[in-house]
C-alpha cells in the first residue's frame, strides 16, 4: 500500500481524539465513502464540532486515504487488520475500522474505483430490424431483405450514444461469424 | 407489360436519330450510355457534334432523351419485348432499334447497380474488428483479471467507432444477431416474398 508519512501519522493522531467520538468519526468516513453522507455531517454533530478542525481534517483525510488505498490493493479485512497492527493505530479503533471495512469494502470498490477508471464507450444493448426492400424512386424490383442494427453505447458519464447501420444478409452472416470467433476466444481462455 | 412513355419533346429529340446514318447514330447512343455512367463531358459533346457536322443543341437533347430511355428501362428492368415496344414510339429504323437494344442489354446490370447506389440507404457496415484483452490494473484498482473486448466498427460513410464490451454483452449480441439471421430463412419471410412477387 502506498501511504505517505502524513497519512500514517493520522493514525497516531487518533490518540488526541476522545474515544467516545471514534465510532461517530468512523460512521462519517464510511458514510462519505459510500456516498450516503458528506462533510456537512461534521457541522451537525456536537461532538465532532468540538474537535480542533486542523486535527480533524488531518485524521479524516488520512483515514479516507488509508481505506481507499486498501480497497485499491484489494485487501480483505484480515490483511487490513494485519497492516494496522504494524502502525501506531490504537488497537480498539483498529478493530472498529476493520469491522466496518469488512462490511463495506466491496461496495466502496464498486462505487468509486470502477466508475472512475477510464474506458471506451461500452456496449450495453443491441436492437435489430429486418425489412424487405420492394422498390425506390430510383430503381424498381429490388426484392432484397435488409437488416437495420442499432447498438447502444454508454459513455463514462452515463450518456447513451446510438450507433445505427444497415447490412444485407451476407454482411450479417460475416458479422455473426466474426462475433462467434470472438466469443470462442474467451472460452478458450478459461 | 410495362412501357415507357415519351412526351412529345422527347419524341422529337429521338426522331433526330432517324436522320443520321447508322454509324453516327450508334456513336450518339454510346455517348448517352457514358453520360449515364457519369462520364459527362460537355467538351466531348462539342467535339462529337463538330466532327459529325451536326448542330450541338440537337445532339445534346438527343443524348438527354436517350439517357432517359436507358434510365427508365433499367429502373423498371424492362424485358426485350417491352423495351422494343417502347422504342417503337419513335419508329426507328431496324438498325437503330437493334443498336439501342444491344446497348440496353449490355449495360443494364451496371446501370441498375449505379441506380441502387443512388437510392436511399443508411450507412452500411464495412468491417468489425475485435481484440480480447484482460484488464489487469489501472491507476485506481489493481489485482484484477477482467476480460474485456475491444471492438472497432467501420461503416460505409467512413465513420470508425471504437467501443468495448464485456463477455456477456458480446455473447448476447451474437445471439440476437443469429436470431436476426434465422429470420431470413423463416416461413413468414418466404411467404411474404412469394406474396409480393
Short mmCIF file of C-alpha atoms in Angstrom, two decimals:
data_model
loop_
_atom_site.label_atom_id
_atom_site.label_comp_id
_atom_site.label_asym_id
_atom_site.label_seq_id
_atom_site.Cartn_x
_atom_site.Cartn_y
_atom_site.Cartn_z
CA UNK A 1 0.00 0.00 0.00
CA UNK A 2 1.36 3.41 -0.86
CA UNK A 3 0.81 5.64 2.08
CA UNK A 4 2.61 8.84 2.85
CA UNK A 5 4.07 9.61 6.25
CA UNK A 6 1.36 12.14 6.95
CA UNK A 7 -1.32 9.58 6.28
CA UNK A 8 0.23 7.12 8.65
CA UNK A 9 0.72 9.89 11.12
CA UNK A 10 -3.01 10.49 11.20
CA UNK A 11 -3.35 7.11 12.86
CA UNK A 12 -1.27 8.20 15.80
CA UNK A 13 -3.19 11.49 15.93
CA UNK A 14 -6.23 9.42 16.77
CA UNK A 15 -4.99 9.33 20.33
CA UNK A 16 -5.82 13.03 20.58
CA UNK A 17 -9.44 12.36 19.72
CA UNK A 18 -11.66 11.19 22.59
CA UNK A 19 -12.66 7.53 22.28
CA UNK A 20 -16.32 8.37 22.52
CA UNK A 21 -16.08 10.13 19.19
CA UNK A 22 -14.28 7.31 17.37
CA UNK A 23 -17.40 5.48 16.29
CA UNK A 24 -19.01 8.66 15.00
CA UNK A 25 -15.86 9.51 13.11
CA UNK A 26 -15.87 6.08 11.51
CA UNK A 27 -19.53 6.37 10.53
CA UNK A 28 -18.77 9.68 8.89
CA UNK A 29 -15.83 8.28 6.98
CA UNK A 30 -17.69 5.28 5.65
CA UNK A 31 -20.76 7.37 5.02
CA UNK A 32 -18.73 9.63 2.77
CA UNK A 33 -17.08 6.70 1.00
CA UNK A 34 -20.44 5.06 0.33
CA UNK A 35 -21.80 8.40 -0.85
CA UNK A 36 -24.50 8.35 1.79
CA UNK A 37 -23.23 11.37 3.70
CA UNK A 38 -20.95 14.30 3.17
CA UNK A 39 -18.70 16.52 5.22
CA UNK A 40 -21.59 18.73 6.32
CA UNK A 41 -22.34 15.99 8.85
CA UNK A 42 -19.50 17.44 10.86
CA UNK A 43 -21.49 20.61 11.44
CA UNK A 44 -24.48 18.62 12.60
CA UNK A 45 -22.55 16.57 15.13
CA UNK A 46 -21.97 18.19 18.52
CA UNK A 47 -19.04 16.02 19.43
CA UNK A 48 -17.22 16.29 16.11
CA UNK A 49 -17.65 20.06 16.09
CA UNK A 50 -15.72 20.33 19.30
CA UNK A 51 -12.57 18.79 17.90
CA UNK A 52 -9.91 21.12 16.64
CA UNK A 53 -10.58 21.48 12.90
CA UNK A 54 -6.97 21.06 11.73
CA UNK A 55 -6.66 17.88 13.71
CA UNK A 56 -9.98 16.62 12.45
CA UNK A 57 -9.03 17.44 8.87
CA UNK A 58 -5.76 15.55 9.10
CA UNK A 59 -7.26 12.50 10.72
CA UNK A 60 -10.23 12.47 8.35
CA UNK A 61 -8.16 12.72 5.17
CA UNK A 62 -5.58 10.26 6.47
CA UNK A 63 -8.20 7.65 7.27
CA UNK A 64 -10.05 8.09 3.97
CA UNK A 65 -6.78 7.63 2.08
CA UNK A 66 -5.94 4.50 4.05
CA UNK A 67 -9.31 2.92 3.33
CA UNK A 68 -9.22 3.78 -0.39
CA UNK A 69 -5.67 2.51 -0.77
CA UNK A 70 -6.69 -0.69 0.96
CA UNK A 71 -9.58 -1.16 -1.47
CA UNK A 72 -7.29 -0.44 -4.41
CA UNK A 73 -4.83 -3.07 -3.19
CA UNK A 74 -7.73 -5.46 -2.81
CA UNK A 75 -7.01 -6.09 0.87
CA UNK A 76 -9.57 -8.09 2.76
CA UNK A 77 -10.44 -7.32 6.39
CA UNK A 78 -7.81 -9.70 7.72
CA UNK A 79 -4.97 -8.16 5.72
CA UNK A 80 -6.06 -4.70 6.76
CA UNK A 81 -6.03 -5.79 10.39
CA UNK A 82 -2.52 -7.15 9.87
CA UNK A 83 -1.43 -3.89 8.33
CA UNK A 84 -2.90 -1.78 11.10
CA UNK A 85 -1.13 -3.88 13.74
CA UNK A 86 2.21 -2.62 12.44
CA UNK A 87 1.14 1.01 12.67
CA UNK A 88 0.55 3.30 15.55
CA UNK A 89 -3.21 2.93 15.37
CA UNK A 90 -4.89 2.43 18.74
CA UNK A 91 -5.99 -1.22 18.94
CA UNK A 92 -9.63 -0.60 19.74
CA UNK A 93 -10.00 1.85 16.87
CA UNK A 94 -8.27 -0.56 14.53
CA UNK A 95 -10.80 -3.21 15.46
CA UNK A 96 -13.74 -0.93 14.72
CA UNK A 97 -12.17 0.17 11.46
CA UNK A 98 -11.56 -3.38 10.32
CA UNK A 99 -15.14 -4.42 11.11
CA UNK A 100 -16.61 -1.50 9.22
CA UNK A 101 -14.20 -2.12 6.35
CA UNK A 102 -15.09 -5.78 6.11
CA UNK A 103 -18.76 -4.93 5.71
CA UNK A 104 -18.32 -2.24 3.11
CA UNK A 105 -15.22 -2.68 1.02
CA UNK A 106 -16.92 -4.41 -1.92
CA UNK A 107 -19.43 -1.60 -2.16
CA UNK A 108 -16.75 1.06 -1.96
CA UNK A 109 -14.85 -0.70 -4.70
CA UNK A 110 -17.89 -0.68 -6.94
CA UNK A 111 -18.83 2.90 -6.33
CA UNK A 112 -15.52 4.59 -6.63
CA UNK A 113 -12.92 2.63 -8.33
CA UNK A 114 -14.78 1.06 -11.15
CA UNK A 115 -16.58 4.22 -12.15
CA UNK A 116 -13.51 6.39 -12.16
CA UNK A 117 -11.48 4.04 -14.30
CA UNK A 118 -11.24 5.25 -17.89
CA UNK A 119 -12.73 3.24 -20.67
CA UNK A 120 -14.11 3.49 -24.15
CA UNK A 121 -17.82 3.62 -24.79
CA UNK A 122 -19.37 0.43 -23.52
CA UNK A 123 -21.81 -1.74 -25.44
CA UNK A 124 -24.96 -2.17 -23.40
CA UNK A 125 -27.71 -3.17 -25.79
CA UNK A 126 -28.47 -4.22 -29.33
CA UNK A 127 -31.65 -3.92 -31.39
CA UNK A 128 -32.28 -5.21 -34.88
CA UNK A 129 -34.96 -5.00 -37.55
CA UNK A 130 -35.39 -6.86 -40.78
CA UNK A 131 -37.06 -5.23 -43.79
CA UNK A 132 -37.79 -6.34 -47.30
CA UNK A 133 -36.98 -3.74 -49.96
CA UNK A 134 -39.51 -3.64 -52.77
CA UNK A 135 -38.65 -0.56 -54.77
CA UNK A 136 -37.38 3.00 -54.56
CA UNK A 137 -37.91 6.10 -56.66
CA UNK A 138 -34.69 5.37 -58.49
CA UNK A 139 -34.98 1.67 -59.11
CA UNK A 140 -37.79 -0.86 -59.07
CA UNK A 141 -37.94 -4.59 -58.42
CA UNK A 142 -35.22 -4.58 -55.82
CA UNK A 143 -36.70 -7.53 -53.85
CA UNK A 144 -33.99 -7.87 -51.27
CA UNK A 145 -34.01 -8.17 -47.46
CA UNK A 146 -32.09 -5.59 -45.41
CA UNK A 147 -31.20 -5.54 -41.73
CA UNK A 148 -31.04 -2.43 -39.56
CA UNK A 149 -28.86 -2.81 -36.49
CA UNK A 150 -28.89 -0.40 -33.59
CA UNK A 151 -26.19 -0.55 -30.91
CA UNK A 152 -26.50 1.32 -27.61
CA UNK A 153 -23.16 2.56 -26.35
CA UNK A 154 -22.75 4.11 -22.94
CA UNK A 155 -20.13 6.73 -22.23
CA UNK A 156 -18.37 7.21 -18.93
CA UNK A 157 -20.80 9.88 -17.76
CA UNK A 158 -23.78 7.64 -18.40
CA UNK A 159 -24.84 9.24 -21.68
CA UNK A 160 -26.06 6.79 -24.24
CA UNK A 161 -25.00 7.03 -27.86
CA UNK A 162 -26.80 5.10 -30.56
CA UNK A 163 -24.86 3.59 -33.42
CA UNK A 164 -27.06 2.66 -36.38
CA UNK A 165 -26.10 0.86 -39.54
CA UNK A 166 -27.62 -1.40 -42.15
CA UNK A 167 -26.41 -4.58 -43.73
CA UNK A 168 -27.55 -7.20 -46.18
CA UNK A 169 -27.73 -10.91 -45.46
CA UNK A 170 -24.14 -11.63 -46.46
CA UNK A 171 -22.73 -8.85 -44.35
CA UNK A 172 -24.79 -10.02 -41.41
CA UNK A 173 -23.51 -13.54 -41.89
CA UNK A 174 -19.92 -12.25 -41.85
CA UNK A 175 -20.65 -10.21 -38.75
CA UNK A 176 -22.12 -13.20 -36.92
CA UNK A 177 -19.13 -15.36 -37.88
CA UNK A 178 -16.70 -12.71 -36.61
CA UNK A 179 -18.56 -12.37 -33.33
CA UNK A 180 -18.74 -16.12 -32.84
CA UNK A 181 -14.95 -16.28 -33.20
CA UNK A 182 -14.59 -13.55 -30.60
CA UNK A 183 -16.85 -15.36 -28.16
CA UNK A 184 -14.95 -18.61 -28.69
CA UNK A 185 -11.66 -16.88 -27.95
CA UNK A 186 -12.79 -16.09 -24.44
CA UNK A 187 -13.99 -19.67 -23.91
CA UNK A 188 -10.53 -20.96 -24.69
CA UNK A 189 -9.07 -18.64 -22.03
CA UNK A 190 -10.86 -20.26 -19.14
CA UNK B 1 -46.30 -5.33 -69.83
CA UNK B 2 -44.52 -2.15 -68.89
CA UNK B 3 -43.77 0.50 -71.46
CA UNK B 4 -42.03 3.82 -71.23
CA UNK B 5 -43.89 6.83 -72.48
CA UNK B 6 -42.10 9.69 -74.07
CA UNK B 7 -43.50 13.16 -74.13
CA UNK B 8 -43.62 14.99 -77.45
CA UNK B 9 -40.40 16.84 -76.87
CA UNK B 10 -38.53 13.66 -76.17
CA UNK B 11 -40.05 12.02 -79.23
CA UNK B 12 -38.80 14.86 -81.34
CA UNK B 13 -35.36 14.61 -79.85
CA UNK B 14 -35.22 10.92 -80.51
CA UNK B 15 -36.51 11.31 -84.08
CA UNK B 16 -33.28 13.10 -84.68
CA UNK B 17 -31.59 9.72 -84.61
CA UNK B 18 -33.51 8.72 -87.72
CA UNK B 19 -31.93 11.44 -89.74
CA UNK B 20 -28.48 10.08 -89.12
CA UNK B 21 -26.51 7.28 -90.63
CA UNK B 22 -26.16 4.17 -88.54
CA UNK B 23 -22.58 4.90 -87.60
CA UNK B 24 -23.34 8.35 -86.38
CA UNK B 25 -26.44 7.17 -84.58
CA UNK B 26 -24.60 4.47 -82.71
CA UNK B 27 -21.91 6.92 -81.71
CA UNK B 28 -24.54 9.12 -80.10
CA UNK B 29 -26.04 6.15 -78.32
CA UNK B 30 -22.62 5.35 -76.92
CA UNK B 31 -22.22 8.92 -75.70
CA UNK B 32 -25.52 8.72 -73.87
CA UNK B 33 -24.51 5.50 -72.14
CA UNK B 34 -21.29 7.12 -70.98
CA UNK B 35 -23.29 10.13 -69.91
CA UNK B 36 -25.43 7.93 -67.75
CA UNK B 37 -22.43 6.25 -66.20
CA UNK B 38 -21.22 9.62 -65.10
CA UNK B 39 -18.69 10.43 -67.77
CA UNK B 40 -20.40 13.59 -68.77
CA UNK B 41 -18.06 15.87 -70.60
CA UNK B 42 -19.55 18.93 -72.35
CA UNK B 43 -16.42 19.24 -74.41
CA UNK B 44 -16.90 15.73 -75.66
CA UNK B 45 -20.37 16.63 -76.88
CA UNK B 46 -18.94 19.63 -78.64
CA UNK B 47 -16.25 17.54 -80.30
CA UNK B 48 -18.70 14.89 -81.39
CA UNK B 49 -21.09 17.40 -82.91
CA UNK B 50 -18.38 19.26 -84.81
CA UNK B 51 -16.81 16.04 -86.01
CA UNK B 52 -20.15 14.74 -87.21
CA UNK B 53 -21.12 18.13 -88.54
CA UNK B 54 -24.31 18.35 -86.52
CA UNK B 55 -25.96 21.18 -84.55
CA UNK B 56 -24.75 20.79 -80.96
CA UNK B 57 -28.04 21.59 -79.31
CA UNK B 58 -29.82 18.84 -81.18
CA UNK B 59 -27.13 16.33 -80.29
CA UNK B 60 -27.30 17.32 -76.63
CA UNK B 61 -31.05 16.96 -76.44
CA UNK B 62 -30.90 13.62 -78.18
CA UNK B 63 -28.35 12.43 -75.65
CA UNK B 64 -30.60 13.52 -72.77
CA UNK B 65 -33.59 11.78 -74.27
CA UNK B 66 -31.62 8.58 -74.80
CA UNK B 67 -30.39 8.72 -71.21
CA UNK B 68 -33.98 8.98 -70.10
CA UNK B 69 -34.79 5.91 -72.17
CA UNK B 70 -31.98 3.89 -70.64
CA UNK B 71 -32.59 5.11 -67.08
CA UNK B 72 -36.24 4.22 -67.14
CA UNK B 73 -35.72 0.85 -68.80
CA UNK B 74 -33.03 -0.14 -66.29
CA UNK B 75 -35.11 1.12 -63.41
CA UNK B 76 -38.09 -0.96 -64.47
CA UNK B 77 -35.92 -3.81 -65.62
CA UNK B 78 -37.75 -3.95 -68.96
CA UNK B 79 -37.84 -7.18 -70.87
CA UNK B 80 -36.69 -7.24 -74.50
CA UNK B 81 -40.22 -7.02 -75.87
CA UNK B 82 -41.23 -4.18 -73.58
CA UNK B 83 -38.11 -2.27 -74.48
CA UNK B 84 -38.71 -2.69 -78.19
CA UNK B 85 -42.34 -1.73 -77.75
CA UNK B 86 -41.31 1.50 -76.00
CA UNK B 87 -38.74 2.30 -78.62
CA UNK B 88 -41.36 1.75 -81.33
CA UNK B 89 -42.94 5.03 -80.30
CA UNK B 90 -40.33 6.82 -82.33
CA UNK B 91 -40.49 4.32 -85.19
CA UNK B 92 -36.79 3.78 -85.54
CA UNK B 93 -35.07 2.02 -88.36
CA UNK B 94 -34.25 -1.63 -87.82
CA UNK B 95 -30.61 -0.82 -87.36
CA UNK B 96 -31.15 1.89 -84.76
CA UNK B 97 -33.58 -0.36 -82.95
CA UNK B 98 -31.03 -3.13 -82.77
CA UNK B 99 -28.34 -0.75 -81.67
CA UNK B 100 -30.49 0.58 -78.85
CA UNK B 101 -31.50 -2.89 -77.73
CA UNK B 102 -27.92 -4.09 -77.73
CA UNK B 103 -26.70 -1.14 -75.69
CA UNK B 104 -29.53 -1.63 -73.25
CA UNK B 105 -28.91 -5.31 -72.71
CA UNK B 106 -25.17 -4.92 -72.45
CA UNK B 107 -25.32 -2.16 -69.87
CA UNK B 108 -28.46 -2.92 -67.94
CA UNK B 109 -26.84 -4.57 -64.92
CA UNK B 110 -24.31 -1.84 -64.48
CA UNK B 111 -26.96 0.84 -64.80
CA UNK B 112 -29.08 -0.88 -62.16
CA UNK B 113 -26.07 -1.01 -59.89
CA UNK B 114 -25.49 2.71 -60.33
CA UNK B 115 -29.16 3.42 -59.65
CA UNK B 116 -29.16 1.41 -56.46
CA UNK B 117 -26.08 3.28 -55.26
CA UNK B 118 -28.04 6.49 -55.75
CA UNK B 119 -31.00 5.13 -53.85
CA UNK B 120 -31.90 5.95 -50.27
CA UNK B 121 -29.91 3.94 -47.79
CA UNK B 122 -28.43 4.03 -44.30
CA UNK B 123 -24.68 3.68 -43.95
CA UNK B 124 -23.82 0.03 -44.08
CA UNK B 125 -21.23 -1.91 -42.16
CA UNK B 126 -17.78 -2.21 -43.67
CA UNK B 127 -15.96 -4.25 -41.08
CA UNK B 128 -15.85 -5.22 -37.43
CA UNK B 129 -12.53 -5.94 -35.78
CA UNK B 130 -12.16 -7.26 -32.27
CA UNK B 131 -9.47 -7.89 -29.71
CA UNK B 132 -9.71 -9.72 -26.42
CA UNK B 133 -7.78 -8.20 -23.52
CA UNK B 134 -7.57 -8.94 -19.86
CA UNK B 135 -7.73 -5.81 -17.73
CA UNK B 136 -5.09 -6.22 -15.05
CA UNK B 137 -4.87 -2.95 -13.26
CA UNK B 138 -5.47 0.75 -13.61
CA UNK B 139 -4.48 3.78 -11.61
CA UNK B 140 -7.17 3.09 -9.10
CA UNK B 141 -7.54 -0.66 -8.99
CA UNK B 142 -5.03 -3.45 -9.10
CA UNK B 143 -5.05 -7.22 -8.94
CA UNK B 144 -7.92 -7.62 -11.34
CA UNK B 145 -8.42 -10.12 -14.10
CA UNK B 146 -11.37 -8.88 -16.09
CA UNK B 147 -11.68 -10.00 -19.71
CA UNK B 148 -12.63 -7.11 -21.95
CA UNK B 149 -13.33 -6.96 -25.68
CA UNK B 150 -12.14 -4.00 -27.75
CA UNK B 151 -14.14 -3.53 -30.92
CA UNK B 152 -13.71 -1.33 -33.96
CA UNK B 153 -16.65 -0.88 -36.30
CA UNK B 154 -16.23 0.79 -39.69
CA UNK B 155 -19.25 1.99 -41.64
CA UNK B 156 -19.60 2.92 -45.30
CA UNK B 157 -19.78 6.65 -44.54
CA UNK B 158 -16.17 6.40 -43.35
CA UNK B 159 -17.02 6.52 -39.68
CA UNK B 160 -14.94 4.46 -37.31
CA UNK B 161 -16.37 3.74 -33.88
CA UNK B 162 -14.35 2.24 -31.03
CA UNK B 163 -16.10 0.63 -28.15
CA UNK B 164 -15.61 -2.04 -25.55
CA UNK B 165 -17.84 -4.84 -24.37
CA UNK B 166 -17.66 -7.47 -21.71
CA UNK B 167 -18.15 -11.12 -22.46
CA UNK B 168 -21.82 -11.29 -21.51
CA UNK B 169 -22.82 -8.40 -23.70
CA UNK B 170 -20.89 -9.77 -26.64
CA UNK B 171 -22.48 -13.17 -26.24
CA UNK B 172 -25.95 -11.67 -26.05
CA UNK B 173 -25.23 -9.53 -29.13
CA UNK B 174 -24.10 -12.61 -31.05
CA UNK B 175 -27.24 -14.50 -30.04
CA UNK B 176 -29.51 -11.66 -31.08
CA UNK B 177 -27.87 -11.34 -34.48
CA UNK B 178 -28.09 -15.07 -35.02
CA UNK B 179 -31.81 -14.88 -34.38
CA UNK B 180 -31.99 -12.00 -36.87
CA UNK B 181 -30.19 -14.08 -39.47
CA UNK B 182 -32.53 -17.02 -38.91
CA UNK B 183 -35.44 -14.73 -39.76
CA UNK B 184 -34.32 -14.62 -43.37
CA UNK B 185 -34.90 -18.37 -43.52
CA UNK B 186 -38.22 -18.35 -41.70
CA UNK B 187 -41.57 -19.38 -43.13
CA UNK B 188 -43.02 -15.91 -42.62
CA UNK B 189 -40.34 -14.29 -44.73
CA UNK B 190 -40.73 -16.84 -47.50
CA UNK B 191 -44.47 -16.29 -47.54
CA UNK B 192 -44.10 -12.52 -47.81
CA UNK B 193 -41.53 -12.85 -50.55
CA UNK B 194 -43.85 -15.07 -52.58
CA UNK B 195 -46.83 -12.81 -51.94
CA UNK B 196 -45.07 -9.68 -53.09
CA UNK B 197 -43.81 -11.27 -56.28
#
